[in-house]
Amino acid sequence: MHSTGPSSGDGKVPCEPRPPGSSLSLMAMAVEIQTFEAMDLGVALFVLGISWIILSLLIGRIRSSQQRRLPPGPFSFPIFGALFSLKEPLHQHFAKISKKYGPIVYLKIGMAPFVVVNNNEMAAQVLKTHDLEFASRPDDEFFRIISHDWNGLILGPIGDKWKTMRRICSTHLFSNSMLKTSAGFRESEMKHTVKSIFQQSETTINLHEVFSSLLSNSLCLVLLSERGLEVMDLSQKIASLSLHLNIGTLLPALDGLDLHGVYKKINRELMPRLKLLLEDQIDKHRRRKDQAGDGFVPRDFTDVLISLEDKDKLPDISILALLWDMVVAGLETSLVTLEWTMAELINHPRVVSKAQAELDSVVGRARAVQESDLPNLPYIDAIVKESLRLHPAAPLGVPHKNLKPVNLGGYTIPGGCKVLVNIWAIGRDPARWPDPGAFQPERFLGSSSAINGQNFDFIPFSSGRRVCAGYPLAMRSIAFYVASLLQAFNWRAANPGGIDMEERTRSITMTLNADLLVNASIRLDQNIICS
């Protein structure tokens, strides 16, 4: 008899395997499944962990690379940025820290990113190579208000309207023929000023007050054929509001709340007064033009603007904004430049003697100097240029802005940065200017240093698309005023220690810290002065 299977040692027949449907088999499968699930979960977690580490390293490397591409600069704290590390005057502070960080400095003032360029090579990159990329202006609310909703030339966006206004300035307002036409206004106001100084020659004279009146009346005559308007007062009050620390600068999301009341004051008080003044003048000019009919001849800038036709014709808001731009760009900057120039001259009698000798040789003392004499007075021209090199009226210029990232000097400038060109530092760069702090007009005699922004060692009026459109008028008028003052009078400081050359802090322009107090003695014949 055959056995049905192998016998065990105890004679018992071993059990047959249980069919798959049995409970033991189900338990075994469950254990296997749980084991595999646990293994899959562990592998998944392991893979996920490794992926997270790799991704973190990649993100860190990207961020690190981006940080390395940013220009170096001082540490920025959350919210406040580098605000509390800044020192006045800002142009001097930026020039100082550039020795540590290099010619391109990146920092945040509050939440706003800034880039400051401090030498001629980087200035050429911003204002020439990448001129279009940096040609925008910051879209700050304060700028929007004072530009009459971006309708002006200084702050308006680059576009067809802006190009039209730029062309009008070049061909109609600041052309040689128009400057010659408007010379009579400046000469008549200078004559009035010389008489006023003569009447005060036995007393201490505050030249700030004298120059404020001279420049305000001269500019109003050139623009509007009228003197005695309050444009200087309005200009200075509006400019002073820009110096207020607005919480919106630190936290742009709060800017619209106007927590300091700056926008309220300028919108409700100052700009309406300015708008009313200019609109009234434009209306007066239009009525005079209508009355004159075909015989109308423009006599000032407003007359020119309302007479433009075809593609040059401007809407009223653009005429108003352009006139205001000329007030903003022409008054305070000319005042600052004239004060610094006279301060340097009074502290440098050798330069005065040389300039007066040139005036005596070219013009003589039998008549007053005129603007037409300026081409024959190269030393007077050199004096003005040297003053602008040492004391640019707007030492950091008007802020630029790049809408998209731009590569600059091997660094990436993120889109939306406010970009400042340190004109003051460039004009005092010892690598470009021997004895840079000395007042030496002779360095400009026979020099090729153009004033129009083509030489990046010397850019007091900026350069590129945003170069100051009115620089021909500024150079002509300042040189004429300086020549007239030196021809008519001898000057000395009221303080025996000389003129204090310290700068005022908390000012958007480069201003003398103290009033310019002087004494004047007559040089020309009294009959010439009083005629």
PDB file of N, CA and C in Angstrom, residues 214-274:
ATOM      1  N   LEU A 214      16.824 139.532  -8.222  1.00  0.00           N
ATOM      2  CA  LEU A 214      17.374 139.607  -9.577  1.00  0.00           C
ATOM      3  C   LEU A 214      16.901 138.434 -10.432  1.00  0.00           C
ATOM      4  N   LEU A 215      17.038 137.236  -9.912  1.00  0.00           N
ATOM      5  CA  LEU A 215      16.742 136.046 -10.712  1.00  0.00           C
ATOM      6  C   LEU A 215      15.243 135.837 -10.910  1.00  0.00           C
ATOM      7  N   SER A 216      14.471 136.109  -9.872  1.00  0.00           N
ATOM      8  CA  SER A 216      13.025 135.961  -9.994  1.00  0.00           C
ATOM      9  C   SER A 216      12.467 136.926 -11.029  1.00  0.00           C
ATOM     10  N   ASN A 217      12.870 138.194 -10.935  1.00  0.00           N
ATOM     11  CA  ASN A 217      12.379 139.187 -11.893  1.00  0.00           C
ATOM     12  C   ASN A 217      12.890 138.925 -13.301  1.00  0.00           C
ATOM     13  N   SER A 218      14.146 138.527 -13.427  1.00  0.00           N
ATOM     14  CA  SER A 218      14.698 138.250 -14.756  1.00  0.00           C
ATOM     15  C   SER A 218      13.960 137.107 -15.431  1.00  0.00           C
ATOM     16  N   LEU A 219      13.745 136.025 -14.675  1.00  0.00           N
ATOM     17  CA  LEU A 219      13.076 134.866 -15.269  1.00  0.00           C
ATOM     18  C   LEU A 219      11.621 135.189 -15.616  1.00  0.00           C
ATOM     19  N   CYS A 220      10.942 135.925 -14.743  1.00  0.00           N
ATOM     20  CA  CYS A 220       9.549 136.286 -15.037  1.00  0.00           C
ATOM     21  C   CYS A 220       9.459 137.191 -16.266  1.00  0.00           C
ATOM     22  N   LEU A 221      10.443 138.054 -16.446  1.00  0.00           N
ATOM     23  CA  LEU A 221      10.460 138.891 -17.651  1.00  0.00           C
ATOM     24  C   LEU A 221      10.664 138.042 -18.899  1.00  0.00           C
ATOM     25  N   VAL A 222      11.586 137.085 -18.823  1.00  0.00           N
ATOM     26  CA  VAL A 222      11.861 136.220 -19.974  1.00  0.00           C
ATOM     27  C   VAL A 222      10.654 135.341 -20.300  1.00  0.00           C
ATOM     28  N   LEU A 223       9.994 134.828 -19.264  1.00  0.00           N
ATOM     29  CA  LEU A 223       8.868 133.926 -19.482  1.00  0.00           C
ATOM     30  C   LEU A 223       7.574 134.664 -19.780  1.00  0.00           C
ATOM     31  N   LEU A 224       7.362 135.797 -19.044  1.00  0.00           N
ATOM     32  CA  LEU A 224       6.032 136.399 -19.031  1.00  0.00           C
ATOM     33  C   LEU A 224       6.003 137.901 -19.289  1.00  0.00           C
ATOM     34  N   SER A 225       7.176 138.520 -19.483  1.00  0.00           N
ATOM     35  CA  SER A 225       7.281 139.981 -19.683  1.00  0.00           C
ATOM     36  C   SER A 225       6.746 140.769 -18.487  1.00  0.00           C
ATOM     37  N   GLU A 226       6.853 140.202 -17.316  1.00  0.00           N
ATOM     38  CA  GLU A 226       6.346 140.866 -16.125  1.00  0.00           C
ATOM     39  C   GLU A 226       7.258 140.537 -14.944  1.00  0.00           C
ATOM     40  N   ARG A 227       7.502 141.507 -14.103  1.00  0.00           N
ATOM     41  CA  ARG A 227       8.338 141.295 -12.911  1.00  0.00           C
ATOM     42  C   ARG A 227       7.477 141.426 -11.662  1.00  0.00           C
ATOM     43  N   GLY A 228       8.047 141.030 -10.529  1.00  0.00           N
ATOM     44  CA  GLY A 228       7.337 141.177  -9.266  1.00  0.00           C
ATOM     45  C   GLY A 228       6.342 140.074  -8.962  1.00  0.00           C
ATOM     46  N   LEU A 229       6.352 138.973  -9.709  1.00  0.00           N
ATOM     47  CA  LEU A 229       5.443 137.860  -9.436  1.00  0.00           C
ATOM     48  C   LEU A 229       6.001 136.992  -8.303  1.00  0.00           C
ATOM     49  N   GLU A 230       5.134 136.193  -7.686  1.00  0.00           N
ATOM     50  CA  GLU A 230       5.539 135.444  -6.494  1.00  0.00           C
ATOM     51  C   GLU A 230       6.106 134.062  -6.816  1.00  0.00           C
ATOM     52  N   VAL A 231       6.675 133.872  -7.970  1.00  0.00           N
ATOM     53  CA  VAL A 231       7.117 132.539  -8.362  1.00  0.00           C
ATOM     54  C   VAL A 231       8.251 132.020  -7.474  1.00  0.00           C
ATOM     55  N   MET A 232       9.155 132.900  -7.028  1.00  0.00           N
ATOM     56  CA  MET A 232      10.253 132.452  -6.171  1.00  0.00           C
ATOM     57  C   MET A 232       9.715 131.922  -4.850  1.00  0.00           C
ATOM     58  N   ASP A 233       8.786 132.623  -4.263  1.00  0.00           N
ATOM     59  CA  ASP A 233       8.205 132.195  -2.992  1.00  0.00           C
ATOM     60  C   ASP A 233       7.505 130.848  -3.140  1.00  0.00           C
ATOM     61  N   LEU A 234       6.706 130.705  -4.176  1.00  0.00           N
ATOM     62  CA  LEU A 234       6.008 129.436  -4.397  1.00  0.00           C
ATOM     63  C   LEU A 234       6.983 128.297  -4.671  1.00  0.00           C
ATOM     64  N   SER A 235       7.988 128.575  -5.465  1.00  0.00           N
ATOM     65  CA  SER A 235       8.980 127.556  -5.803  1.00  0.00           C
ATOM     66  C   SER A 235       9.692 127.050  -4.552  1.00  0.00           C
ATOM     67  N   GLN A 236      10.100 127.955  -3.683  1.00  0.00           N
ATOM     68  CA  GLN A 236      10.826 127.559  -2.479  1.00  0.00           C
ATOM     69  C   GLN A 236       9.929 126.814  -1.495  1.00  0.00           C
ATOM     70  N   LYS A 237       8.662 127.220  -1.390  1.00  0.00           N
ATOM     71  CA  LYS A 237       7.748 126.523  -0.479  1.00  0.00           C
ATOM     72  C   LYS A 237       7.456 125.109  -0.957  1.00  0.00           C
ATOM     73  N   ILE A 238       7.272 124.955  -2.253  1.00  0.00           N
ATOM     74  CA  ILE A 238       7.015 123.619  -2.800  1.00  0.00           C
ATOM     75  C   ILE A 238       8.251 122.734  -2.647  1.00  0.00           C
ATOM     76  N   ALA A 239       9.413 123.303  -2.914  1.00  0.00           N
ATOM     77  CA  ALA A 239      10.659 122.528  -2.772  1.00  0.00           C
ATOM     78  C   ALA A 239      10.875 122.099  -1.329  1.00  0.00           C
ATOM     79  N   SER A 240      10.526 122.966  -0.378  1.00  0.00           N
ATOM     80  CA  SER A 240      10.738 122.636   1.035  1.00  0.00           C
ATOM     81  C   SER A 240       9.894 121.440   1.464  1.00  0.00           C
ATOM     82  N   LEU A 241       8.719 121.255   0.841  1.00  0.00           N
ATOM     83  CA  LEU A 241       7.864 120.124   1.201  1.00  0.00           C
ATOM     84  C   LEU A 241       8.486 118.796   0.797  1.00  0.00           C
ATOM     85  N   SER A 242       9.319 118.804  -0.224  1.00  0.00           N
ATOM     86  CA  SER A 242       9.960 117.563  -0.664  1.00  0.00           C
ATOM     87  C   SER A 242      10.951 117.042   0.366  1.00  0.00           C
ATOM     88  N   LEU A 243      11.338 117.889   1.313  1.00  0.00           N
ATOM     89  CA  LEU A 243      12.309 117.485   2.326  1.00  0.00           C
ATOM     90  C   LEU A 243      11.659 116.804   3.524  1.00  0.00           C
ATOM     91  N   HIS A 244      10.331 116.853   3.620  1.00  0.00           N
ATOM     92  CA  HIS A 244       9.642 116.247   4.745  1.00  0.00           C
ATOM     93  C   HIS A 244       9.735 114.728   4.641  1.00  0.00           C
ATOM     94  N   LEU A 245      10.036 114.080   5.753  1.00  0.00           N
ATOM     95  CA  LEU A 245      10.090 112.623   5.779  1.00  0.00           C
ATOM     96  C   LEU A 245       8.659 112.084   5.749  1.00  0.00           C
ATOM     97  N   ASN A 246       8.288 111.472   4.663  1.00  0.00           N
ATOM     98  CA  ASN A 246       6.944 110.938   4.504  1.00  0.00           C
ATOM     99  C   ASN A 246       6.984 109.441   4.746  1.00  0.00           C
ATOM    100  N   ILE A 247       6.069 108.962   5.604  1.00  0.00           N
ATOM    101  CA  ILE A 247       6.059 107.537   5.923  1.00  0.00           C
ATOM    102  C   ILE A 247       5.864 106.700   4.673  1.00  0.00           C
ATOM    103  N   GLY A 248       5.265 107.303   3.642  1.00  0.00           N
ATOM    104  CA  GLY A 248       5.078 106.587   2.392  1.00  0.00           C
ATOM    105  C   GLY A 248       6.392 106.214   1.718  1.00  0.00           C
ATOM    106  N   THR A 249       7.480 106.954   2.025  1.00  0.00           N
ATOM    107  CA  THR A 249       8.797 106.599   1.498  1.00  0.00           C
ATOM    108  C   THR A 249       9.278 105.288   2.105  1.00  0.00           C
ATOM    109  N   LEU A 250       8.935 105.071   3.385  1.00  0.00           N
ATOM    110  CA  LEU A 250       9.342 103.841   4.066  1.00  0.00           C
ATOM    111  C   LEU A 250       8.414 102.687   3.737  1.00  0.00           C
ATOM    112  N   LEU A 251       7.119 102.971   3.714  1.00  0.00           N
ATOM    113  CA  LEU A 251       6.126 101.948   3.428  1.00  0.00           C
ATOM    114  C   LEU A 251       5.223 102.443   2.298  1.00  0.00           C
ATOM    115  N   PRO A 252       5.563 102.166   1.055  1.00  0.00           N
ATOM    116  CA  PRO A 252       4.792 102.694  -0.077  1.00  0.00           C
ATOM    117  C   PRO A 252       3.299 102.391   0.002  1.00  0.00           C
ATOM    118  N   ALA A 253       2.921 101.292   0.668  1.00  0.00           N
ATOM    119  CA  ALA A 253       1.501 100.962   0.783  1.00  0.00           C
ATOM    120  C   ALA A 253       0.730 102.014   1.571  1.00  0.00           C
ATOM    121  N   LEU A 254       1.447 102.789   2.411  1.00  0.00           N
ATOM    122  CA  LEU A 254       0.799 103.823   3.221  1.00  0.00           C
ATOM    123  C   LEU A 254       0.894 105.204   2.602  1.00  0.00           C
ATOM    124  N   ASP A 255       1.526 105.298   1.433  1.00  0.00           N
ATOM    125  CA  ASP A 255       1.779 106.616   0.843  1.00  0.00           C
ATOM    126  C   ASP A 255       0.489 107.380   0.586  1.00  0.00           C
ATOM    127  N   GLY A 256      -0.541 106.665   0.121  1.00  0.00           N
ATOM    128  CA  GLY A 256      -1.795 107.331  -0.208  1.00  0.00           C
ATOM    129  C   GLY A 256      -2.499 107.931   0.991  1.00  0.00           C
ATOM    130  N   LEU A 257      -2.132 107.502   2.208  1.00  0.00           N
ATOM    131  CA  LEU A 257      -2.773 108.045   3.403  1.00  0.00           C
ATOM    132  C   LEU A 257      -2.294 109.450   3.737  1.00  0.00           C
ATOM    133  N   ASP A 258      -1.129 109.858   3.182  1.00  0.00           N
ATOM    134  CA  ASP A 258      -0.597 111.207   3.406  1.00  0.00           C
ATOM    135  C   ASP A 258      -0.581 111.539   4.895  1.00  0.00           C
ATOM    136  N   LEU A 259       0.056 110.688   5.677  1.00  0.00           N
ATOM    137  CA  LEU A 259       0.028 110.835   7.127  1.00  0.00           C
ATOM    138  C   LEU A 259       0.678 112.125   7.608  1.00  0.00           C
ATOM    139  N   HIS A 260       1.551 112.730   6.798  1.00  0.00           N
ATOM    140  CA  HIS A 260       2.219 113.976   7.191  1.00  0.00           C
ATOM    141  C   HIS A 260       1.561 115.217   6.587  1.00  0.00           C
ATOM    142  N   GLY A 261       0.537 115.023   5.779  1.00  0.00           N
ATOM    143  CA  GLY A 261      -0.188 116.159   5.223  1.00  0.00           C
ATOM    144  C   GLY A 261       0.527 116.915   4.129  1.00  0.00           C
ATOM    145  N   VAL A 262       1.587 116.318   3.557  1.00  0.00           N
ATOM    146  CA  VAL A 262       2.357 116.997   2.506  1.00  0.00           C
ATOM    147  C   VAL A 262       1.512 117.180   1.252  1.00  0.00           C
ATOM    148  N   TYR A 263       0.872 116.095   0.813  1.00  0.00           N
ATOM    149  CA  TYR A 263       0.086 116.172  -0.418  1.00  0.00           C
ATOM    150  C   TYR A 263      -1.125 117.094  -0.247  1.00  0.00           C
ATOM    151  N   LYS A 264      -1.702 117.076   0.936  1.00  0.00           N
ATOM    152  CA  LYS A 264      -2.850 117.946   1.207  1.00  0.00           C
ATOM    153  C   LYS A 264      -2.463 119.415   1.069  1.00  0.00           C
ATOM    154  N   LYS A 265      -1.332 119.778   1.646  1.00  0.00           N
ATOM    155  CA  LYS A 265      -0.893 121.174   1.611  1.00  0.00           C
ATOM    156  C   LYS A 265      -0.578 121.617   0.183  1.00  0.00           C
ATOM    157  N   ILE A 266       0.131 120.763  -0.534  1.00  0.00           N
ATOM    158  CA  ILE A 266       0.532 121.156  -1.887  1.00  0.00           C
ATOM    159  C   ILE A 266      -0.662 121.147  -2.848  1.00  0.00           C
ATOM    160  N   ASN A 267      -1.600 120.210  -2.643  1.00  0.00           N
ATOM    161  CA  ASN A 267      -2.766 120.113  -3.533  1.00  0.00           C
ATOM    162  C   ASN A 267      -3.798 121.201  -3.273  1.00  0.00           C
ATOM    163  N   ARG A 268      -3.973 121.562  -2.016  1.00  0.00           N
ATOM    164  CA  ARG A 268      -5.045 122.493  -1.664  1.00  0.00           C
ATOM    165  C   ARG A 268      -4.589 123.947  -1.584  1.00  0.00           C
ATOM    166  N   GLU A 269      -3.283 124.149  -1.372  1.00  0.00           N
ATOM    167  CA  GLU A 269      -2.818 125.526  -1.169  1.00  0.00           C
ATOM    168  C   GLU A 269      -1.845 125.993  -2.241  1.00  0.00           C
ATOM    169  N   LEU A 270      -0.715 125.296  -2.389  1.00  0.00           N
ATOM    170  CA  LEU A 270       0.372 125.822  -3.211  1.00  0.00           C
ATOM    171  C   LEU A 270       0.127 125.656  -4.706  1.00  0.00           C
ATOM    172  N   MET A 271      -0.211 124.454  -5.149  1.00  0.00           N
ATOM    173  CA  MET A 271      -0.411 124.248  -6.584  1.00  0.00           C
ATOM    174  C   MET A 271      -1.598 125.041  -7.145  1.00  0.00           C
ATOM    175  N   PRO A 272      -2.718 125.173  -6.423  1.00  0.00           N
ATOM    176  CA  PRO A 272      -3.787 126.040  -6.946  1.00  0.00           C
ATOM    177  C   PRO A 272      -3.351 127.493  -7.125  1.00  0.00           C
ATOM    178  N   ARG A 273      -2.539 128.014  -6.192  1.00  0.00           N
ATOM    179  CA  ARG A 273      -2.023 129.379  -6.338  1.00  0.00           C
ATOM    180  C   ARG A 273      -1.127 129.498  -7.563  1.00  0.00           C
ATOM    181  N   LEU A 274      -0.274 128.504  -7.732  1.00  0.00           N
ATOM    182  CA  LEU A 274       0.624 128.507  -8.892  1.00  0.00           C
ATOM    183  C   LEU A 274      -0.173 128.398 -10.194  1.00  0.00           C
TER     184      LEU A 274
END
